[in-house]
DNA sequence: CTACTTTTTACGCCATAGCGTAACAATCGA
DNA sequence: TCGATTGTTACGCTATGGCGTAAAAAGTAG
């Protein structure tokens, strides 16, 4: 699962995929973040106008964090082994 | 340079460090993004209310992209060699 | 210390995120 | 097929981002 993102669409996709991988619903994320389901939906659909705080809250709920890397940057361990 | 971020402050720090590493001013980023210097300043200082579009624009100007990874996740190649 | 560059902050303005609430649409299991 | 869960969209509302513009504060070189 490659979760590289340069656009809001890609971030939304990554969040949705991770959520599904966890077997969770948008409602689950909503409960863990105090964000409305509608907000989660909007974010997953690539809303570039979303607030950074919103993205970070969902990331935290999913147990994710950001790495800021050079474009086309280094491989990760899993990509090799 | 470890650019892991879970908070707006950490993202701002990472963006500022990368910008400095490029030898650029906030004004340079402003020119490349059509965002005001004040907006860049606010973002680098950890404004969680910033729009995702704003973050992504600055990231692009710096030649960076996001990786969404598990918290405490995999090491990167540079961390080993 | 002085002049210049860089960064931070302020004010009025417009656009919009996310809220509560609600309805509608799409997806899924029995 | 159908009822139930899940996801999307809408309306009015308040709060605030980013804009133009401007000035002040902080940092830097001579």
XYZ file of N, CA, C and O in Angstrom, chain A:
324
model
N 0.828 -1.209 0.000
C 0.000 0.000 0.000
C 0.859 1.254 0.000
O 1.438 1.615 1.008
N 0.971 1.921 -1.125
C 1.781 3.135 -1.208
C 0.949 4.360 -0.899
O 0.032 4.686 -1.609
N 1.262 5.059 0.176
C 0.473 6.202 0.597
C 1.221 7.503 0.403
O 1.401 8.280 1.330
N 1.681 7.702 -0.810
C 2.319 8.958 -1.178
C 1.246 9.924 -1.650
O 0.315 9.524 -2.335
N 1.354 11.190 -1.244
C 0.320 12.149 -1.618
C 0.885 13.535 -1.880
O 1.665 14.051 -1.089
N 0.486 14.090 -3.011
C 0.848 15.463 -3.376
C -0.390 16.329 -3.520
O -0.288 17.533 -3.672
N -1.558 15.693 -3.549
C -2.805 16.422 -3.755
C -3.820 16.036 -2.683
O -3.679 15.007 -2.016
N -4.840 16.849 -2.566
C -5.906 16.574 -1.613
C -6.622 15.268 -1.974
O -7.023 14.508 -1.092
N -6.753 15.021 -3.264
C -7.390 13.789 -3.716
C -6.600 12.580 -3.224
O -7.182 11.592 -2.752
N -5.297 12.656 -3.367
C -4.456 11.533 -2.945
C -4.487 11.336 -1.445
O -4.467 10.208 -0.952
N -4.544 12.431 -0.712
C -4.646 12.326 0.744
C -5.975 11.677 1.114
O -6.039 10.773 1.946
N -7.034 12.139 0.484
C -8.350 11.568 0.753
C -8.394 10.082 0.459
O -8.914 9.291 1.250
N -7.820 9.706 -0.667
C -7.756 8.297 -1.052
C -7.000 7.478 -0.015
O -7.435 6.391 0.374
N -5.864 8.022 0.420
C -5.032 7.319 1.395
C -5.772 7.140 2.715
O -5.706 6.078 3.337
N -6.490 8.172 3.115
C -7.239 8.094 4.365
C -8.359 7.062 4.257
O -8.587 6.266 5.166
N -9.053 7.095 3.136
C -10.144 6.131 2.938
C -9.624 4.707 2.906
O -10.185 3.813 3.542
N -8.550 4.493 2.188
C -7.988 3.142 2.101
C -7.539 2.642 3.464
O -7.777 1.479 3.820
N -6.906 3.518 4.215
C -6.445 3.116 5.550
C -7.635 2.797 6.452
O -7.635 1.808 7.185
N -8.665 3.636 6.363
C -9.860 3.401 7.171
C -10.477 2.047 6.843
O -10.791 1.258 7.745
N -10.629 1.780 5.562
C -11.190 0.495 5.128
C -10.314 -0.653 5.611
O -10.820 -1.691 6.042
N -9.012 -0.456 5.515
C -8.071 -1.495 5.946
C -8.245 -1.787 7.432
O -8.027 -2.910 7.886
N -8.657 -0.778 8.179
C -8.896 -0.964 9.612
C -10.283 -1.574 9.858
O -10.625 -1.910 10.985
N -11.086 -1.632 8.810
C -12.444 -2.141 8.946
C -13.364 -1.160 9.639
O -14.331 -1.561 10.291
N -13.088 0.108 9.480
C -13.868 1.137 10.157
C -14.784 1.888 9.209
O -14.545 1.928 8.001
N -15.831 2.483 9.779
C -16.745 3.323 9.007
C -16.392 4.786 9.261
O -15.648 5.110 10.191
N -16.946 5.655 8.445
C -16.736 7.090 8.652
C -17.287 7.489 10.006
O -16.762 8.384 10.670
N -18.325 6.779 10.426
C -18.925 7.041 11.724
C -17.951 6.721 12.859
O -17.914 7.417 13.876
N -17.160 5.687 12.673
C -16.141 5.346 13.670
C -15.126 6.476 13.808
O -14.755 6.878 14.915
N -14.692 6.975 12.668
C -13.720 8.074 12.676
C -14.350 9.306 13.316
O -13.711 10.008 14.101
N -15.597 9.527 12.962
C -16.333 10.656 13.526
C -16.330 10.609 15.052
O -16.067 11.611 15.725
N -16.602 9.418 15.586
C -16.648 9.255 17.041
C -15.291 9.524 17.679
O -15.202 10.117 18.750
N -14.222 9.119 16.980
C -12.873 9.267 17.532
C -12.325 10.686 17.385
O -11.305 11.025 18.000
N -12.968 11.497 16.558
C -12.410 12.823 16.269
C -13.333 13.980 16.612
O -12.902 15.136 16.613
N -14.600 13.663 16.880
C -15.589 14.717 17.073
C -15.786 15.558 15.820
O -16.218 16.712 15.909
N -15.449 14.961 14.689
C -15.773 15.601 13.411
C -17.026 14.908 12.899
O -17.269 13.738 13.205
N -17.834 15.621 12.125
C -19.049 15.007 11.610
C -18.731 14.053 10.479
O -17.731 14.204 9.781
N -19.607 13.096 10.303
C -19.436 12.146 9.208
C -19.315 12.891 7.884
O -18.522 12.515 7.019
N -20.104 13.945 7.747
C -20.078 14.722 6.510
C -18.701 15.311 6.250
O -18.253 15.403 5.102
N -18.039 15.693 7.318
C -16.696 16.267 7.181
C -15.698 15.205 6.736
O -14.854 15.455 5.868
N -15.814 14.027 7.324
C -14.943 12.920 6.932
C -15.157 12.598 5.455
O -14.207 12.426 4.686
N -16.417 12.531 5.073
C -16.773 12.229 3.685
C -16.124 13.233 2.733
O -15.488 12.858 1.745
N -16.297 14.497 3.066
C -15.752 15.563 2.239
C -14.237 15.438 2.099
O -13.681 15.581 0.999
N -13.588 15.162 3.206
C -12.130 15.037 3.201
C -11.678 13.864 2.343
O -10.770 13.993 1.518
N -12.336 12.735 2.521
C -11.957 11.548 1.749
C -12.185 11.756 0.258
O -11.550 11.108 -0.564
N -13.093 12.654 -0.070
C -13.366 12.933 -1.479
C -12.470 14.022 -2.053
O -12.681 14.502 -3.162
N -11.460 14.429 -1.251
C -10.429 15.298 -1.811
C -10.666 16.781 -1.662
O -10.252 17.558 -2.527
N -11.300 17.198 -0.577
C -11.535 18.616 -0.355
C -10.251 19.347 0.034
O -9.784 19.239 1.158
N -9.711 20.106 -0.913
C -8.460 20.829 -0.675
C -8.662 21.996 0.278
O -7.704 22.553 0.801
N -9.906 22.370 0.505
C -10.198 23.477 1.398
C -10.281 23.045 2.854
O -10.424 23.868 3.740
N -10.168 21.751 3.087
C -10.226 21.244 4.465
C -9.127 21.864 5.308
O -8.081 22.243 4.802
N -9.388 21.989 6.595
C -8.383 22.543 7.484
C -7.336 21.485 7.830
O -7.645 20.304 7.946
N -6.131 21.965 8.020
C -5.047 21.075 8.415
C -5.420 20.314 9.682
O -5.162 19.114 9.797
N -6.057 20.992 10.607
C -6.460 20.368 11.868
C -7.371 19.170 11.621
O -7.275 18.150 12.320
N -8.234 19.288 10.640
C -9.143 18.200 10.309
C -8.378 16.989 9.795
O -8.619 15.857 10.231
N -7.464 17.239 8.883
C -6.654 16.151 8.340
C -5.869 15.467 9.451
O -5.851 14.244 9.555
N -5.251 16.273 10.305
C -4.424 15.726 11.384
C -5.244 14.901 12.369
O -4.781 13.880 12.868
N -6.460 15.338 12.622
C -7.332 14.599 13.545
C -7.659 13.223 12.988
O -7.624 12.220 13.713
N -7.970 13.178 11.704
C -8.290 11.891 11.077
C -7.050 11.004 11.022
O -7.122 9.795 11.280
N -5.930 11.616 10.703
C -4.659 10.871 10.694
C -4.424 10.220 12.048
O -4.079 9.045 12.136
N -4.607 10.986 13.104
C -4.379 10.486 14.459
C -5.325 9.333 14.768
O -4.929 8.317 15.337
N -6.583 9.503 14.353
C -7.572 8.459 14.604
C -7.194 7.156 13.908
O -7.505 6.067 14.385
N -6.517 7.300 12.785
C -6.116 6.127 12.014
C -4.742 5.614 12.421
O -4.267 4.602 11.885
N -4.100 6.316 13.342
C -2.766 5.897 13.768
C -1.706 6.175 12.727
O -0.712 5.481 12.625
N -1.928 7.243 11.950
C -0.978 7.607 10.900
C -0.217 8.870 11.265
O -0.654 9.643 12.114
N 0.886 9.071 10.608
C 1.621 10.332 10.728
C 2.196 10.676 9.362
O 2.270 9.828 8.482
N 2.561 11.936 9.198
C 3.130 12.388 7.929
C 4.641 12.237 7.924
O 5.286 12.396 8.963
N 5.173 11.943 6.758
C 6.597 12.138 6.500
C 6.668 13.097 5.336
O 6.018 12.874 4.315
N 7.454 14.149 5.496
C 7.660 15.079 4.396
C 8.951 14.683 3.705
O 10.018 14.771 4.305
N 8.819 14.213 2.491
C 9.991 13.700 1.778
C 10.158 14.380 0.424
O 9.206 14.945 -0.125
N 11.370 14.331 -0.091
C 11.644 14.864 -1.421
C 10.748 14.144 -2.421
O 10.524 12.942 -2.301
N 10.280 14.873 -3.389
C 9.475 14.250 -4.433
C 10.302 13.203 -5.157
O 11.429 13.483 -5.532
N 9.697 12.035 -5.322
C 10.432 10.936 -5.927
C 11.584 10.512 -5.048
O 12.576 9.986 -5.523
N 11.429 10.746 -3.747
C 12.490 10.520 -2.774
C 12.736 9.064 -2.420
O 12.369 8.162 -3.167
N 13.342 8.878 -1.262
C 13.864 7.575 -0.851
C 12.812 6.478 -0.754
O 11.649 6.721 -0.445
N 13.244 5.285 -0.999
C 12.394 4.111 -0.817
C 12.244 3.842 0.665
O 13.024 4.320 1.476
N 11.223 3.075 1.004
C 11.082 2.672 2.389
C 11.437 1.207 2.515
O 11.414 0.462 1.530
N 11.738 0.813 3.729
C 12.164 -0.565 3.985
C 11.203 -1.583 3.363
O 11.634 -2.494 2.663
N 9.909 -1.368 3.586
C 8.934 -2.341 3.065
C 8.969 -2.464 1.548
O 8.531 -3.450 0.984
N 9.436 -1.407 0.910
C 9.475 -1.447 -0.543
C 10.556 -2.393 -1.037
O 10.592 -2.761 -2.204
N 11.434 -2.764 -0.124
C 12.553 -3.623 -0.507
C 12.323 -5.051 -0.029
O 12.371 -5.990 -0.816
N 12.059 -5.198 1.252
C 11.843 -6.541 1.814
C 10.382 -6.968 1.696
O 9.507 -6.108 1.755
